[in-house]
Tab-separated table of C-alpha atoms in Angstrom:
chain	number	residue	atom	x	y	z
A	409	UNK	CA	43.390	25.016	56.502
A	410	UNK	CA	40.434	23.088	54.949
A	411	UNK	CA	37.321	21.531	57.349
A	412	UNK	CA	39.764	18.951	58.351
A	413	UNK	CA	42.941	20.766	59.420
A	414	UNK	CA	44.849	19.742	56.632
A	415	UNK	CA	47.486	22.555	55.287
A	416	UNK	CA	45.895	23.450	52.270
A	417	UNK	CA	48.480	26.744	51.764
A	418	UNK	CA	51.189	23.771	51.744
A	419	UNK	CA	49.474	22.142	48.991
A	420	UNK	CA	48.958	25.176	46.962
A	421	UNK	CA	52.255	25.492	47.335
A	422	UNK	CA	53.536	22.792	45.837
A	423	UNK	CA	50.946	22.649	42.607
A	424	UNK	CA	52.842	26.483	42.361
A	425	UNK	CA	56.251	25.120	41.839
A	426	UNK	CA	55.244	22.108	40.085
A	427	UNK	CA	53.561	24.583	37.533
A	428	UNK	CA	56.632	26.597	37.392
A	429	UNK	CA	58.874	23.618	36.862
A	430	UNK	CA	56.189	22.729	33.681
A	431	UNK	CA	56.016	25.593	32.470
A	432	UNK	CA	59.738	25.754	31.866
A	433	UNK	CA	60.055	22.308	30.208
A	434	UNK	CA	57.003	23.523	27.761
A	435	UNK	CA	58.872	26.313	27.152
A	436	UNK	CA	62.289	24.880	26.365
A	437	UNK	CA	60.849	21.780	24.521
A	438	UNK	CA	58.619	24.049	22.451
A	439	UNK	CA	61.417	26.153	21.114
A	440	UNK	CA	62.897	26.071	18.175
A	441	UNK	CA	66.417	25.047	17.563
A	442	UNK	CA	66.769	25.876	14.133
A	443	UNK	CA	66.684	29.567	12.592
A	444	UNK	CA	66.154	28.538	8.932
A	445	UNK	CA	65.216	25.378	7.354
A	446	UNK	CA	67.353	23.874	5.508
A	447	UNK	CA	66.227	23.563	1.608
A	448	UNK	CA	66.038	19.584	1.718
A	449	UNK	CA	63.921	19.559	3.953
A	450	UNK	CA	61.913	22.173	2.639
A	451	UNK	CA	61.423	20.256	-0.761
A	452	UNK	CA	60.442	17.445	1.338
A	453	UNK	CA	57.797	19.226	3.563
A	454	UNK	CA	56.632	20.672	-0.357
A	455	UNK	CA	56.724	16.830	-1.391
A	456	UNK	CA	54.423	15.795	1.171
A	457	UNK	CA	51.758	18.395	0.508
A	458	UNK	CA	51.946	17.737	-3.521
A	459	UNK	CA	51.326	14.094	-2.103
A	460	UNK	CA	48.091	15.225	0.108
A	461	UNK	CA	47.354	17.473	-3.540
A	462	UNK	CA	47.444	14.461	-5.250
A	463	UNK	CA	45.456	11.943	-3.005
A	464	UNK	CA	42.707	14.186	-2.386
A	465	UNK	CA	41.600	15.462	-5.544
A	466	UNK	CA	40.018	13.390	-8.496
A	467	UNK	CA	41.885	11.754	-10.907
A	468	UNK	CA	41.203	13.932	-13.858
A	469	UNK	CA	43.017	17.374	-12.086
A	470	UNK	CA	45.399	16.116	-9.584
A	471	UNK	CA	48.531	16.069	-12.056
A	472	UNK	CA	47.687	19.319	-12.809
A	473	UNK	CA	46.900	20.516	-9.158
A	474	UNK	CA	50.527	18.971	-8.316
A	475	UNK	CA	52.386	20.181	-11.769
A	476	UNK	CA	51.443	23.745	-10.467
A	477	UNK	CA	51.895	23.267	-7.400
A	478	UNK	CA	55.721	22.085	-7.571
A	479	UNK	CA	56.299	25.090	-10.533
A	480	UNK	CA	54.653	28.141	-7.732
A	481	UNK	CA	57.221	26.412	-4.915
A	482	UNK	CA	60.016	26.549	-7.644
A	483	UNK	CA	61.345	23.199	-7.490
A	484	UNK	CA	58.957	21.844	-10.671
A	485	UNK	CA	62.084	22.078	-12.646
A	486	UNK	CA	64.559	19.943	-10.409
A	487	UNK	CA	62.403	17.387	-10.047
A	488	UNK	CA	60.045	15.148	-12.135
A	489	UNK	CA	56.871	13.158	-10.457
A	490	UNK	CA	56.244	9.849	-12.060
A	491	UNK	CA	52.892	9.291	-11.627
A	492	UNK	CA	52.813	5.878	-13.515
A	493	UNK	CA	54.165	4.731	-10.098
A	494	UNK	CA	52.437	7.030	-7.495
A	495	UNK	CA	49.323	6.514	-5.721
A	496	UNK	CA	46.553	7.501	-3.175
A	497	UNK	CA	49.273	7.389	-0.669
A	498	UNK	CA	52.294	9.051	-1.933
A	499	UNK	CA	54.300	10.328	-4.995
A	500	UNK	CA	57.481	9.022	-6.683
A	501	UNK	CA	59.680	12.219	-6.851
A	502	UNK	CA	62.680	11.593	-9.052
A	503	UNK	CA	66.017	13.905	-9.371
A	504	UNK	CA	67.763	14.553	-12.491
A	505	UNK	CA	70.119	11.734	-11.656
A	506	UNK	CA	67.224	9.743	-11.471
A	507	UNK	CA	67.168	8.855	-7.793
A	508	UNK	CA	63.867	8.809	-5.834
A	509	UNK	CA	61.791	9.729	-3.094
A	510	UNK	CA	58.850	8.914	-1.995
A	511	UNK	CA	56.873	11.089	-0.513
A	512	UNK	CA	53.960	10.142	1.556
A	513	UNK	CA	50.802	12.150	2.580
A	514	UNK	CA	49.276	12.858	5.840
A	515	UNK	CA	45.446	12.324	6.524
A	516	UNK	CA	42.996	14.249	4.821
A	517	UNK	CA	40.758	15.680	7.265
A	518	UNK	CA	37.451	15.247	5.336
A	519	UNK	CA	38.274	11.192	4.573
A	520	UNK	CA	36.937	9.132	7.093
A	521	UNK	CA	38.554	6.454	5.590
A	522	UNK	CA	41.769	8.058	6.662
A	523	UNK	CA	40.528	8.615	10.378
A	524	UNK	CA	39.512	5.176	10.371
A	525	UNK	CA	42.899	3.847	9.352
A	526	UNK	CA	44.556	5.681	11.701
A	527	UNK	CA	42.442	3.943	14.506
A	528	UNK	CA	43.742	0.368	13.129
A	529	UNK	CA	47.135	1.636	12.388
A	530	UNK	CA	47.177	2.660	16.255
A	531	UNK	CA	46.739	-0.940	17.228
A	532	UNK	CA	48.756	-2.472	14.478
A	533	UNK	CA	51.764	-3.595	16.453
A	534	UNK	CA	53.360	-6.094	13.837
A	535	UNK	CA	52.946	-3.527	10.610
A	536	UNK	CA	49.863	-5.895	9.014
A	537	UNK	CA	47.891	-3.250	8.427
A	538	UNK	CA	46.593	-2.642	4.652
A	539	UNK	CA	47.907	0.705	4.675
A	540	UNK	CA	51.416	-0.928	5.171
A	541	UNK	CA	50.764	-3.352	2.694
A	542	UNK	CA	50.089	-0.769	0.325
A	543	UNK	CA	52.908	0.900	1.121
A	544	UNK	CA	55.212	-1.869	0.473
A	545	UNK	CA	53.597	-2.324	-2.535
A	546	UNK	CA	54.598	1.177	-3.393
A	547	UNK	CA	58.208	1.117	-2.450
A	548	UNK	CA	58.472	-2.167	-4.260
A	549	UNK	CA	57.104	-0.666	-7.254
A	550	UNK	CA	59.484	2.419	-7.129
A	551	UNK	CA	62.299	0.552	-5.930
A	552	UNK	CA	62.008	-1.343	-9.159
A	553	UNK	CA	62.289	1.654	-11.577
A	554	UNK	CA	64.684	3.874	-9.294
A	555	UNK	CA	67.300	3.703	-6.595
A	556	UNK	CA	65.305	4.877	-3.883
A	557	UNK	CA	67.106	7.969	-1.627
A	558	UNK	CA	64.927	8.857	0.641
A	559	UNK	CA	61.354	8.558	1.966
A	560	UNK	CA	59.456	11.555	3.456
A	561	UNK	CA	55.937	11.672	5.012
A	562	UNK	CA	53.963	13.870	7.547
A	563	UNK	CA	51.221	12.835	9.607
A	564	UNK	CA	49.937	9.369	8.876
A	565	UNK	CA	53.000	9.993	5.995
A	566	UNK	CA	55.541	10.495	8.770
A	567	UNK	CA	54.430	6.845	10.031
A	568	UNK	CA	54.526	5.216	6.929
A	569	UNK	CA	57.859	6.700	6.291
A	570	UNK	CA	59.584	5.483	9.229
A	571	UNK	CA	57.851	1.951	8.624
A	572	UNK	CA	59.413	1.920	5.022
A	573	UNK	CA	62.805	3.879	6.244
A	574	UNK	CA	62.915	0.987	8.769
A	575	UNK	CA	62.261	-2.142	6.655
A	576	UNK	CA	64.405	-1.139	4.209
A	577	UNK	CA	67.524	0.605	5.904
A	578	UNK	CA	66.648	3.892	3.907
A	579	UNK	CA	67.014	8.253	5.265
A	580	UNK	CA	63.652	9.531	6.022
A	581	UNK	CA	62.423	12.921	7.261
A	582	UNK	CA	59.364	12.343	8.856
A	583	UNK	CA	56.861	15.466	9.721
C-alpha cells in the first residue's frame, strides 16, 4: 500500500501481465517467417544498394562502384543497368528480355538533403512532393524505353516504390 492506501501490489500486478502479454506479441511479430530468401528478392534488396552505390558517390566512379558491385553479388551478367536513364534516386535495371526495374535507394545517412526530404515527404499527404515528382519523371523516362516489371526500393526507396507501384498498377517489393 502506498501513503494513501491505494493497492499498489494490485497495480504491479497488472503492469506484470501486461508486460508478459507484450513481450509475446514482440516476440511473435519479430520472428521470421521465412527460412531462406527467395533469389528475386535477393536481386532486388542487391538492386537497391547498387542504387544507394550509385547516388552517393561522384559521378566520375559510381558506374564503376555499381559495375563491381553487381559482378561480386553475381548477378552483373543477368542484368544490364542503363544509366542513360538512371539517376540520384534510382537505377534502371533491365533483363535480357529487356524488361525493367527500377530500383530506388534509401537515404544516405550523411545527406542532409535526404533527412530533410524525408521531413516534407512525412507531411506530403497528396504525393506533391519534389521527390515524387522526380520520381515520376523517372518512371516516365524508363517506361518510355522499357516495359517496366517491377519497382523495388528500401527506406525512403520503399516509399517511393509503393508511390510509383500505386500510380501505375505495377509489383513492387518494398524494404
Amino acid at each position: 500500500y502506498n501513503r494513501s492506501g491505494q493497492d499498489i501490489n494490485g497495480v504491479s500486478d497488472e503492469i506484470g501481465v501486461l508486460t508478459e502479454e507484450l513481450t509475446g506479441f514482440v516476440d511473435n511479430v519479430t520472428k521470421p517467417n521465412i527460412k531462406t530468401i527467395p533469389e528475386n528478392v535477393r536481386e532486388r534488396a542487391i538492386f537497391n544498394r547498387a542504387a544507394e552505390l550509385y547516388g552517393k558517390h561522384d559521378a566520375s566512379v559510381r558506374e564503376q562502384i555499381v559495375e563491381r558491385y553487381l559482378g561480386e553479388k553475381g548477378i552483373g551478367e543477368k542484368y544490364i543497368v542503363d544509366y542513360s536513364l538512371s539517376d540520384k534516386n534510382g537505377l534502371a535495371v533491365v533483363n535480357r528480355e529487356g524488361e525493367a526495374i527500377i530500383a530506388l535507394r534509401g537515404s544516405i545517412a550523411d545527406n542532409i538533403n535526404d533527412w530533410k526530404q524525408n521531413a516534407k515527404l512525412f507531411v506530403d499527404t497528396k504525393g506533391t512532393s519534389q521527390y515524387y515528382n522526380e520520381l515520376d519523371k523517372l518512371y516516365d523516362n524508363v517506361n518510355d524505353n522499357y516495359n517496366i516489371k517491377e519497382i523495388t526500393g528500401y527506406s525512403k526507396g520503399g516509399n517511393g516504390a509503393i508511390y510509383l507501384a500505386n500510380k501505375n498498377n505495377i509489383n513492387t517489393t518494398s524494404f
